PDB file of C-alpha atoms and ligand atoms in Angstrom:
ATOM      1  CA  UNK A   1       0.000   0.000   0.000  1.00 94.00           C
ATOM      2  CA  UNK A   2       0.953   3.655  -0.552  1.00 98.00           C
ATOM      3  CA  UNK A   3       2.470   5.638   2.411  1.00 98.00           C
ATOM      4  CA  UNK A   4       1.907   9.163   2.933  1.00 98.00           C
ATOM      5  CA  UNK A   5       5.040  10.411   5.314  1.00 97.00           C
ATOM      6  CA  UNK A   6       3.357  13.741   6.460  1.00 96.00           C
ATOM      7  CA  UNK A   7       2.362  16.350   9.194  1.00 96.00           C
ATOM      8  CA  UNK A   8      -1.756  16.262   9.375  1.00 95.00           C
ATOM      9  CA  UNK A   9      -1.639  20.200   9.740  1.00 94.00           C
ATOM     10  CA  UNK A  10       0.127  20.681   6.869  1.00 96.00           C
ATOM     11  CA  UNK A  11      -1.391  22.039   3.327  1.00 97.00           C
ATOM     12  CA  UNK A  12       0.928  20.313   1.251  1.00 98.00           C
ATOM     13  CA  UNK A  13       0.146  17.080   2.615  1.00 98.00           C
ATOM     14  CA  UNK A  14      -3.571  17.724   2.386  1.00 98.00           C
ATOM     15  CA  UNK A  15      -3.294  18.739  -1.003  1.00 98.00           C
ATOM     16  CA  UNK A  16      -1.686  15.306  -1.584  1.00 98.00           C
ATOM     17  CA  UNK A  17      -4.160  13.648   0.501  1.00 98.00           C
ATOM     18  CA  UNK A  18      -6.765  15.196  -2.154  1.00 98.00           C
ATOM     19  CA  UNK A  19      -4.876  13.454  -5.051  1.00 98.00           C
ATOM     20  CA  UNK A  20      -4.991  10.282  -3.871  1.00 98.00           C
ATOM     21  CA  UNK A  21      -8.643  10.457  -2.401  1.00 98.00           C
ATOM     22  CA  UNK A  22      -9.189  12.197  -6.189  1.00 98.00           C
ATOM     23  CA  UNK A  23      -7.179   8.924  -7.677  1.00 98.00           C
ATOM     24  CA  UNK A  24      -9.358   6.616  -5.113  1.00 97.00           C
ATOM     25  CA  UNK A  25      -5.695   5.237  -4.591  1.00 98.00           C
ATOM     26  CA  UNK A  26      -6.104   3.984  -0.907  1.00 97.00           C
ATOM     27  CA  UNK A  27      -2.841   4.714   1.303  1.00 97.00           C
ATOM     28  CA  UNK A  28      -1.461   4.904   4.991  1.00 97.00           C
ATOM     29  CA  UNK A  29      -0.598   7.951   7.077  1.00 97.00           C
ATOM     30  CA  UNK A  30       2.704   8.103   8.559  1.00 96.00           C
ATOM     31  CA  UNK A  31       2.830  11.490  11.113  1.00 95.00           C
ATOM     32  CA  UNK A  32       6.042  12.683  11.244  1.00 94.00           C
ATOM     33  CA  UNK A  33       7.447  13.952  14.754  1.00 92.00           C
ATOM     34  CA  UNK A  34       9.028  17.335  13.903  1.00 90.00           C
ATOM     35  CA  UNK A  35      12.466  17.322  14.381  1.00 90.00           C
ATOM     36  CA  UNK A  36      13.562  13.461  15.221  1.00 89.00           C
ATOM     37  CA  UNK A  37      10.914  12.073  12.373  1.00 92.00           C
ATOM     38  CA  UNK A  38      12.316  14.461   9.930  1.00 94.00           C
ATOM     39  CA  UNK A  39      16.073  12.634  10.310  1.00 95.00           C
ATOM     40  CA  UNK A  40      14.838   9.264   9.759  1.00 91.00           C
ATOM     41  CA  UNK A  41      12.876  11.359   6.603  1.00 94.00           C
ATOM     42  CA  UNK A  42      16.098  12.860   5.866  1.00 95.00           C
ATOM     43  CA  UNK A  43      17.885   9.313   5.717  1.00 93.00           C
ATOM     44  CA  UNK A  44      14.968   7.641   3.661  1.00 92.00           C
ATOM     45  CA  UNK A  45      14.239  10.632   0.907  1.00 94.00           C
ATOM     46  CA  UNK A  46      17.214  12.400   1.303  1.00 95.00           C
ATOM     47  CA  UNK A  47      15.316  15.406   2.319  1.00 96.00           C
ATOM     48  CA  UNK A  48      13.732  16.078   5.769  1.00 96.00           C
ATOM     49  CA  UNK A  49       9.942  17.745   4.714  1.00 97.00           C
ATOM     50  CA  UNK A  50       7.003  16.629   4.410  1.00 97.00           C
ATOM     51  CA  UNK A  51       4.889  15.374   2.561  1.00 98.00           C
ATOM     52  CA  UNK A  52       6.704  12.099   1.055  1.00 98.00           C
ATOM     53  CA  UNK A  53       5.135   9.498  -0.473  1.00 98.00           C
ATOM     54  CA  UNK A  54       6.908   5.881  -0.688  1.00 98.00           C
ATOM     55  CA  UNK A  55       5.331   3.330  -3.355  1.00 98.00           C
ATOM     56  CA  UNK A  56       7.461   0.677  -2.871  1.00 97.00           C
ATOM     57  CA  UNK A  57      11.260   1.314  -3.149  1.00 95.00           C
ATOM     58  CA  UNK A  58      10.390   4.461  -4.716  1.00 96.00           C
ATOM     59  CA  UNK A  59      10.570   7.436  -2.321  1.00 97.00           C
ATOM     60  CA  UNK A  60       8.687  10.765  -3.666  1.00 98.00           C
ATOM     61  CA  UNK A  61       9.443  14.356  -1.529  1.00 98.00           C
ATOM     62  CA  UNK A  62       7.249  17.484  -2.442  1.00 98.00           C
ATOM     63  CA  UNK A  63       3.860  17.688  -3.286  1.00 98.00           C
ATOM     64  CA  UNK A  64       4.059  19.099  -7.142  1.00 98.00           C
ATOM     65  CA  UNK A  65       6.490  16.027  -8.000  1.00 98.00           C
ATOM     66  CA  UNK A  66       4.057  13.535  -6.059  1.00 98.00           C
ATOM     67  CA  UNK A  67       1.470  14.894  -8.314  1.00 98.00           C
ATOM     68  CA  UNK A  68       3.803  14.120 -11.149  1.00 98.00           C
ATOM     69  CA  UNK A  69       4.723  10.385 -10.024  1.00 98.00           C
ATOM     70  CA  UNK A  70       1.033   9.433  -9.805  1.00 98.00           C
ATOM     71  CA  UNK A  71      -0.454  10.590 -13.171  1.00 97.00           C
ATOM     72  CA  UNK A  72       2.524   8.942 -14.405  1.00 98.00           C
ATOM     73  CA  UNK A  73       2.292   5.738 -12.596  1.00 98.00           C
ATOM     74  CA  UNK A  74      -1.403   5.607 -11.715  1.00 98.00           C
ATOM     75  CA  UNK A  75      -2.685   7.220 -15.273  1.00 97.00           C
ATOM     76  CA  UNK A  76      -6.692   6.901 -14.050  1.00 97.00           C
ATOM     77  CA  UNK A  77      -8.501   9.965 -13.189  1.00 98.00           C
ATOM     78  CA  UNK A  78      -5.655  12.178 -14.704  1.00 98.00           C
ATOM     79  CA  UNK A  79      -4.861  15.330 -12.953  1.00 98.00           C
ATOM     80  CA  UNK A  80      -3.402  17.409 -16.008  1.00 98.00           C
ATOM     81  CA  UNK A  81      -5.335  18.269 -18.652  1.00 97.00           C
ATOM     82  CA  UNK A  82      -4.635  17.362 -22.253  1.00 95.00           C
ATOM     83  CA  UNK A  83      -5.055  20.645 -23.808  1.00 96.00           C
ATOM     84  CA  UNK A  84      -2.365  22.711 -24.045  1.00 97.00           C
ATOM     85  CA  UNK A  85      -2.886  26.104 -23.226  1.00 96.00           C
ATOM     86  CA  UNK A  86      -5.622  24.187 -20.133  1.00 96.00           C
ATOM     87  CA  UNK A  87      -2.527  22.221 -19.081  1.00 97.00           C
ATOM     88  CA  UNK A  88      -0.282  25.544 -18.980  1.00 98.00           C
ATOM     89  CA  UNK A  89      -2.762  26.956 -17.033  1.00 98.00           C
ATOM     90  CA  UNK A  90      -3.402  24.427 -14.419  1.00 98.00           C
ATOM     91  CA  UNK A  91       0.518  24.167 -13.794  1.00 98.00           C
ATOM     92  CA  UNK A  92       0.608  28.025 -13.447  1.00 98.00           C
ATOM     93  CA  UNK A  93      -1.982  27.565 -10.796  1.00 98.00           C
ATOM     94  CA  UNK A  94      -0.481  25.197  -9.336  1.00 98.00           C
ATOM     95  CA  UNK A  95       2.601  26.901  -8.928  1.00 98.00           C
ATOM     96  CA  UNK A  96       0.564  30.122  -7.320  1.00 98.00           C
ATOM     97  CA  UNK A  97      -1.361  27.898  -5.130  1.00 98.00           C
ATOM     98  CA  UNK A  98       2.038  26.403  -3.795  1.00 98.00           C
ATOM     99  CA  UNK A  99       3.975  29.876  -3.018  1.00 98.00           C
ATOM    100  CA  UNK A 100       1.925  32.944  -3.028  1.00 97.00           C
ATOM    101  CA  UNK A 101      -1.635  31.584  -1.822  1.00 98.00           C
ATOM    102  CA  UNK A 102       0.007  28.861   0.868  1.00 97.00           C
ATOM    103  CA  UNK A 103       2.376  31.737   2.364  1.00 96.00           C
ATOM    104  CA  UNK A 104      -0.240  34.268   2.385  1.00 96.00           C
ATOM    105  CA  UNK A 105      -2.797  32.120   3.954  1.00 96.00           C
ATOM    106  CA  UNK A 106      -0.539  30.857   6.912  1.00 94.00           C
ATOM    107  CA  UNK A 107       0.726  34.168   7.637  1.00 93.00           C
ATOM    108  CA  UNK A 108      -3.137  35.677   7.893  1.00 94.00           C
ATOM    109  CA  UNK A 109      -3.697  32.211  10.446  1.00 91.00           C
ATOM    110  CA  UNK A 110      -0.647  32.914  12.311  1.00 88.00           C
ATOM    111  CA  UNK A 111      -2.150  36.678  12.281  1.00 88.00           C
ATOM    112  CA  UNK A 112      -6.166  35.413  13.346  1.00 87.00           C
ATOM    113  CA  UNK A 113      -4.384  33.028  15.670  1.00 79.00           C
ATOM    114  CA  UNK A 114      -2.453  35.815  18.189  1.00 76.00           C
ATOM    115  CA  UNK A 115      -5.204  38.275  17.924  1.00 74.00           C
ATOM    116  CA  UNK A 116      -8.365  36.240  18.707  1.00 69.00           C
ATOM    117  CA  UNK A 117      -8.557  34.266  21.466  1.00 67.00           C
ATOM    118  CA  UNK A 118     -11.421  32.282  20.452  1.00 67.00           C
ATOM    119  CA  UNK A 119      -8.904  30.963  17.488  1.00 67.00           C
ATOM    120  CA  UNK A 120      -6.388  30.772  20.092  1.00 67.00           C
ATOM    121  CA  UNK A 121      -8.341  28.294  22.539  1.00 71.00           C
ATOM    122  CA  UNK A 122      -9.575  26.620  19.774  1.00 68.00           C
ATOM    123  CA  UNK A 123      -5.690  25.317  18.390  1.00 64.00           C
ATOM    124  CA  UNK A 124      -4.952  23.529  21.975  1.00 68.00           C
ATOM    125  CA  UNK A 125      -4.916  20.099  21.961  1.00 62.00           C
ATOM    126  CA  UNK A 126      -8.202  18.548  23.308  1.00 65.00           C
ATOM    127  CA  UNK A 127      -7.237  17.458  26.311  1.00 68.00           C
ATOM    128  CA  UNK A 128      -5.557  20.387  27.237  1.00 73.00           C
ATOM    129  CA  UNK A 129      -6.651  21.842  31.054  1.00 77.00           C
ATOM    130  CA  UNK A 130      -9.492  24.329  31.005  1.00 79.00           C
ATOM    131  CA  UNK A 131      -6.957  26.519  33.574  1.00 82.00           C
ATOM    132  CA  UNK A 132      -5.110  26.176  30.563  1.00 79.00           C
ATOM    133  CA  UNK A 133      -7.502  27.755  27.881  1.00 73.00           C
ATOM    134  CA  UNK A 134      -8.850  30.204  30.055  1.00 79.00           C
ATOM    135  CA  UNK A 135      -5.341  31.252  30.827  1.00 78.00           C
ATOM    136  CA  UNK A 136      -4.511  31.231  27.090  1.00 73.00           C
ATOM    137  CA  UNK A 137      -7.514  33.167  25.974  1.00 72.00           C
ATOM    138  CA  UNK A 138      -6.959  35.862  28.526  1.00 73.00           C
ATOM    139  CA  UNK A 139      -3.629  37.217  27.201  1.00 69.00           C
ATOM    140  CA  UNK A 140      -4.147  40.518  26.175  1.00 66.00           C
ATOM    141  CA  UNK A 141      -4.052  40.552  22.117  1.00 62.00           C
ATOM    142  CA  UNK A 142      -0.910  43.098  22.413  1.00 60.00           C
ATOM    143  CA  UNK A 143       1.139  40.299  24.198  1.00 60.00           C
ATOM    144  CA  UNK A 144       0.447  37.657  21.595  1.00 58.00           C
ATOM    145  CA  UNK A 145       0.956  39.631  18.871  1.00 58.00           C
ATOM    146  CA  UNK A 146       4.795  40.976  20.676  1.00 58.00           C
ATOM    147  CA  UNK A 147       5.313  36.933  21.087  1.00 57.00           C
ATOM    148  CA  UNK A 148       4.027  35.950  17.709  1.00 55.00           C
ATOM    149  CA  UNK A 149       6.876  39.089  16.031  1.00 56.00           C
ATOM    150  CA  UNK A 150       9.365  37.823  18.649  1.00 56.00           C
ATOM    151  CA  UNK A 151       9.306  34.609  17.676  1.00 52.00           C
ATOM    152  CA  UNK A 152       9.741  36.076  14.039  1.00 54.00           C
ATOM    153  CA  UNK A 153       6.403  34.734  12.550  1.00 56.00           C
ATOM    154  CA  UNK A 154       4.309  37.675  12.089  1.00 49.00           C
ATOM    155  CA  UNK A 155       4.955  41.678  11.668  1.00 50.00           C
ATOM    156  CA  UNK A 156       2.125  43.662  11.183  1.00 52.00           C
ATOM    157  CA  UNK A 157       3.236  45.005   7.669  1.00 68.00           C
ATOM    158  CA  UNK A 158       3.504  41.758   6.384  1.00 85.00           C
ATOM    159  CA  UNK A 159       0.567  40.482   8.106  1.00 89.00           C
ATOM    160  CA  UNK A 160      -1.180  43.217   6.619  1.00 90.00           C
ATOM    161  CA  UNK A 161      -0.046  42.799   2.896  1.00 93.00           C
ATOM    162  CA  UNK A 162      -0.938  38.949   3.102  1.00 94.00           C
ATOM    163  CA  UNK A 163      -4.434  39.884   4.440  1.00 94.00           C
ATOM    164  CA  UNK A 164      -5.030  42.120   1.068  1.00 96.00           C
ATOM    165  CA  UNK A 165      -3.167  39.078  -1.187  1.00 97.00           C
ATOM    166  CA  UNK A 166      -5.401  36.964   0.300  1.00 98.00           C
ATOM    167  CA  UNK A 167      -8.853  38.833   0.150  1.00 98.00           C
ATOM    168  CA  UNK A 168      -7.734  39.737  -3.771  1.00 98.00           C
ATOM    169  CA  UNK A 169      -6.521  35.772  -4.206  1.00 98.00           C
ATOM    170  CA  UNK A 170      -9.981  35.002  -3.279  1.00 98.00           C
ATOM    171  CA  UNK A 171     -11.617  37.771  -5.451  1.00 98.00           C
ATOM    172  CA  UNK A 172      -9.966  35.853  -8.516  1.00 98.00           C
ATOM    173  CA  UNK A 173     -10.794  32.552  -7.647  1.00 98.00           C
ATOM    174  CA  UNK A 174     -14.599  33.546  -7.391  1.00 98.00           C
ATOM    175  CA  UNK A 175     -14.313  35.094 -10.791  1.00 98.00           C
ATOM    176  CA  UNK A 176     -12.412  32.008 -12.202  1.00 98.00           C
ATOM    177  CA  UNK A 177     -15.226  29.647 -10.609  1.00 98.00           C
ATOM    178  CA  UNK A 178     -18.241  31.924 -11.379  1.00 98.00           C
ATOM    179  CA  UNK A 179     -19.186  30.097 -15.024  1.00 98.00           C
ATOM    180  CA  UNK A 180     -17.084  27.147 -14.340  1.00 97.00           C
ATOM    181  CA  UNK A 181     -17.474  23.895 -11.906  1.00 98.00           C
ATOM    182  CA  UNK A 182     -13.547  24.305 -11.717  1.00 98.00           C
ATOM    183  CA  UNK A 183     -10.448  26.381 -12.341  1.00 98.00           C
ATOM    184  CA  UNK A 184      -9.519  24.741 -15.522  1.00 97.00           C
ATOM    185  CA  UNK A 185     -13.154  23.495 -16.521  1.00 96.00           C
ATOM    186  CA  UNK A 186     -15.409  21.155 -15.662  1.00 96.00           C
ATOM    187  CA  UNK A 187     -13.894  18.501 -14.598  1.00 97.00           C
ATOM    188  CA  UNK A 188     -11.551  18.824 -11.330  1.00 98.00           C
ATOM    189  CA  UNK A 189      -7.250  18.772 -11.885  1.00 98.00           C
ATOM    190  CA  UNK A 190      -4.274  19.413  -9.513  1.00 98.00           C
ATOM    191  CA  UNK A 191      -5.134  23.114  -9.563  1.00 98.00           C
ATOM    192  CA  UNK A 192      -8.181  22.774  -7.915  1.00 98.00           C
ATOM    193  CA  UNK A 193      -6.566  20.419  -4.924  1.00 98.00           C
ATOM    194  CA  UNK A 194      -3.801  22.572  -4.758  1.00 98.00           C
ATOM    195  CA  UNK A 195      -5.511  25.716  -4.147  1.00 98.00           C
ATOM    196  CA  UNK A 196      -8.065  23.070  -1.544  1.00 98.00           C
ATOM    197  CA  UNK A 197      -5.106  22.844   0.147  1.00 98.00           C
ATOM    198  CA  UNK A 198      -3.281  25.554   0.452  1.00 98.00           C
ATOM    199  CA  UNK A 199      -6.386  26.853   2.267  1.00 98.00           C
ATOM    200  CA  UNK A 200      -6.715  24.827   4.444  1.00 97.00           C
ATOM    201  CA  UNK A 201      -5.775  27.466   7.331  1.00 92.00           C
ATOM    202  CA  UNK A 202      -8.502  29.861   5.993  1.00 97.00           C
ATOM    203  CA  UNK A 203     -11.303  27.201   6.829  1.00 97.00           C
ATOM    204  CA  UNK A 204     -10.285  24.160   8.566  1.00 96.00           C
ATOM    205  CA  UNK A 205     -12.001  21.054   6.942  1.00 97.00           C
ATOM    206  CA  UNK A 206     -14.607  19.008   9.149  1.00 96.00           C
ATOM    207  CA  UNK A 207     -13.632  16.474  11.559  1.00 95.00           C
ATOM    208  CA  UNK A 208     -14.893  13.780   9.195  1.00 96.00           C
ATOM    209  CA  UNK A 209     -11.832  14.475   6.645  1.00 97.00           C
ATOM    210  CA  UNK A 210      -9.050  15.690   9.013  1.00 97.00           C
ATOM    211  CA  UNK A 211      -7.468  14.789  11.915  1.00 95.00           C
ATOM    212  CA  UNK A 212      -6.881  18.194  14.162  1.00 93.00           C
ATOM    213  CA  UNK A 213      -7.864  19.595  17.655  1.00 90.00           C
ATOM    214  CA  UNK A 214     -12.109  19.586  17.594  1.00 89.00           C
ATOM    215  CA  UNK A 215     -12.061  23.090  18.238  1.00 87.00           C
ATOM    216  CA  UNK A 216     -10.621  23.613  15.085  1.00 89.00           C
ATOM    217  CA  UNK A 217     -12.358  21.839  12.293  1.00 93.00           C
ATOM    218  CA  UNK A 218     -14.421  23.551   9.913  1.00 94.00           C
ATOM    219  CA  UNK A 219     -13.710  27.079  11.837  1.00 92.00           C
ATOM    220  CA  UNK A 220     -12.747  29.639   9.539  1.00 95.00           C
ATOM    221  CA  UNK A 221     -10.606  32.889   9.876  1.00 94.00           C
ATOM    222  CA  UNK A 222     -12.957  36.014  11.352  1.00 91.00           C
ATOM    223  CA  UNK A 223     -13.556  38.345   8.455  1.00 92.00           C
ATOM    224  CA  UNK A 224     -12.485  36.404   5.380  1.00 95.00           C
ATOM    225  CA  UNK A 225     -14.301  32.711   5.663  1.00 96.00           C
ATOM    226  CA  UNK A 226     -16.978  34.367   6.630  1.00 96.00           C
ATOM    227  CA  UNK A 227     -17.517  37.376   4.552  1.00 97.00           C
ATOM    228  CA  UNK A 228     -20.151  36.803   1.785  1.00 98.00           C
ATOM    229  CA  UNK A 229     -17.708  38.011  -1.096  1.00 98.00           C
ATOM    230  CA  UNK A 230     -15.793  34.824  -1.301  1.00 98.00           C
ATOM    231  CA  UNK A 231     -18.660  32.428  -0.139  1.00 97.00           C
ATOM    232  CA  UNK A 232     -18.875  31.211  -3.550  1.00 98.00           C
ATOM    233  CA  UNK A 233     -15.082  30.233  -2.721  1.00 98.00           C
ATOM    234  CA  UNK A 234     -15.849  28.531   0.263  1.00 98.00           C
ATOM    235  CA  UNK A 235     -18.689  26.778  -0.810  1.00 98.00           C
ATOM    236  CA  UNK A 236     -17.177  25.334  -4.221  1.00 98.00           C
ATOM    237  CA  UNK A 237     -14.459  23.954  -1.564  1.00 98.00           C
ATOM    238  CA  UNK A 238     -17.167  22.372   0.299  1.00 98.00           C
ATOM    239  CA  UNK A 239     -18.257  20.800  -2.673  1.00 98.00           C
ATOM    240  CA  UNK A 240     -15.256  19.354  -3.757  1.00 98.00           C
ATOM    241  CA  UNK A 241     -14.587  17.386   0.001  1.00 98.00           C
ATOM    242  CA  UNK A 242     -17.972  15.957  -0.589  1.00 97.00           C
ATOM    243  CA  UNK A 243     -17.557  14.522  -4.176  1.00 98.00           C
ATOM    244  CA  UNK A 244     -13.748  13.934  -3.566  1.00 98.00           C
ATOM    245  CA  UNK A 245     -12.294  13.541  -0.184  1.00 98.00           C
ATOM    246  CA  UNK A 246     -12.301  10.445   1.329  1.00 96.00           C
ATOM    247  CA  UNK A 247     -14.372  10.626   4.831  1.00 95.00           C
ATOM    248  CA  UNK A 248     -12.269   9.623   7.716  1.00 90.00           C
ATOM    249  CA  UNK A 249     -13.390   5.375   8.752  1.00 80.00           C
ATOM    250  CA  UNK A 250     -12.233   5.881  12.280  1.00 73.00           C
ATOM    251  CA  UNK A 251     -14.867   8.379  13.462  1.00 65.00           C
ATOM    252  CA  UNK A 252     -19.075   7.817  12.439  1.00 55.00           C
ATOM    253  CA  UNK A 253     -21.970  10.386  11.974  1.00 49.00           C
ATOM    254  CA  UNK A 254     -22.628  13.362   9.485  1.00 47.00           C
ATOM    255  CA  UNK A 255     -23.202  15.849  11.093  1.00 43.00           C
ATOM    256  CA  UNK A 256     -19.339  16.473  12.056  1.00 44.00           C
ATOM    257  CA  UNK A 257     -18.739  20.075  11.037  1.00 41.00           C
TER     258      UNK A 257
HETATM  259  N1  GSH B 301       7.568  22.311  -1.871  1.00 62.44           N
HETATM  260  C1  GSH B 301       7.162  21.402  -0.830  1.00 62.44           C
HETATM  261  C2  GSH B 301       6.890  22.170   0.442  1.00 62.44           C
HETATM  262  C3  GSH B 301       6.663  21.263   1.648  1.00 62.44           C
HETATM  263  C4  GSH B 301       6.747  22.004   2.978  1.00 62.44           C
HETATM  264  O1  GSH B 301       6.975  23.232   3.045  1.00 62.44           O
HETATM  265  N2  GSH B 301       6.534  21.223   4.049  1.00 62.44           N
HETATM  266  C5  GSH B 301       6.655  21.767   5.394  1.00 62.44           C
HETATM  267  C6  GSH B 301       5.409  21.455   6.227  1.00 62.44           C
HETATM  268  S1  GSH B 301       3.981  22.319   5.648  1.00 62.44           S
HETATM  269  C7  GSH B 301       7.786  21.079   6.126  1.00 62.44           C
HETATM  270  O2  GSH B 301       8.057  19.908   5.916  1.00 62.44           O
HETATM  271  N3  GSH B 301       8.414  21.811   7.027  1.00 62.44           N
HETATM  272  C8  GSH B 301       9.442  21.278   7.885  1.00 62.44           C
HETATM  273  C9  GSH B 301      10.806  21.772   7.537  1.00 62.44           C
HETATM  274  O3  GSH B 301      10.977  22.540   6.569  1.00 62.44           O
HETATM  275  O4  GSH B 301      11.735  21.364   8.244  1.00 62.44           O
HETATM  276  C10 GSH B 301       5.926  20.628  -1.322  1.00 62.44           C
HETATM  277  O5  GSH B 301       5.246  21.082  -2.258  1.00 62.44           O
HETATM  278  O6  GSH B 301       5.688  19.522  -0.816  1.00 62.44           O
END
């Protein structure tokens, strides 16, 4: 069986997960433990991210090249289009997806994550302490943010420019999905599972498809999952988990949001 070397949190390996739930390829999870897991990663791929996907004795780090390996090796339910310029076009997607849409979209969670203590709480682990939460929701917004910049992941400049790349990111894909099921057409290619998930910080999926903290699934970030300009956005996302994503087979019920 496939193996899926990967972090569950992160977009890259969801977007992978997406291919091979697309490909109805069935395959196991491997969580890596930052840090230790990523030697014996380094040692087996010769690189230490995730995701990696092993088929076999063949070892496959990065998402875009995993994409590559399985159209090529598991040719049903292609993911690249045959039509030229349609092909040109979903790679150039692709491509945005991967840098300016994923780094954009974690830096405006990072941002949501400091400043709102609901979003706070809501990343602890679910058994952490309710002393704990309480005590983590109190801090005063000013403190997280001065511990979010000293740790060197957010500055309000930047956090600021990746808000507006963001909003106008998901201004284009509306447009692009406004007279078409999908970004290259109508029927769904790597494009559309990149940009699934590189979002995946923007509007965590539902407990049924991922596995992170309750709190967190299917909450979106305050003032851009839930403003009614990019519903059509969120909702064609929706869609595709339903016709696409394989629902989890550890956990039961519906009604899982
Ligand atoms: N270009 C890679 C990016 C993968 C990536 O950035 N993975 C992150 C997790 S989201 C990682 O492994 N970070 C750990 C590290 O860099 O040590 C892809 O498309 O797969």
């Amino acid at each position: 069986m496939l193996k899926l070397y990967q972090f569950e949190a992160c977009p890259y390996c969801e977007k992978v997960r997406l291919l091979l739930d697309y490909k109805q390829l069935p395959y196991e999870k491997i969580e890596i433990i930052p840090g230790v897991g990523q030697l014996d990663l380094w040692q087996k791929s010769g690189q230490m991210q995730v995701p990696v996907l092993q088929d076999g004795d063949e070892w496959v780090p990065d998402s875009t090249a995993i994409a590559r390996y399985l159209d090529a090796t598991y040719p049903d339910r292609p993911l690249l289009p045959i039509d030229a310029q349609q092909r040109g076009l979903c790679l150039a997607l692709e491509d945005w997806a991967d840098t300016s849409l994923g780094a954009n979209s974690r830096i405006v969670m990072m941002a949501a994550w400091v400043q709102h203590p609901n979003v706070r709480t809501a990343a602890l682990p679910n058994t952490t302490p309710d002393w704990l939460k309480s005590m983590v929701g109190a801090l005063p917004g000013e403190f997280a943010s001065l511990l979010g910049s000293s740790l060197g992941m957010i500055r309000p400049d930047p956090v600021k420019t990746a808000q507006l790349t963001v909003k106008q990111a998901l201004e284009s894909l509306c447009l692009m999905l406004r007279d078409h099921a999908y970004l290259c057409g109508e029927q769904p290619t790597l494009a559309d599972f990149a940009v699934a998930g590189m979002t995946l910080a923007l509007k965590v999926p539902g407990q049924q498809y991922v596995e992170l903290p309750a709190g967190l699934c299917g909450q979106g970030i305050p003032g851009l999952a839930d403003d009614v300009n990019y519903q059509a956005f969120f909702d064609w996302r929706d869609r595709l988990y339903t016709d696409y994503r394989q629902r989890r087979d550890d956990i039961g019920g519906d009604d899982i949001s």
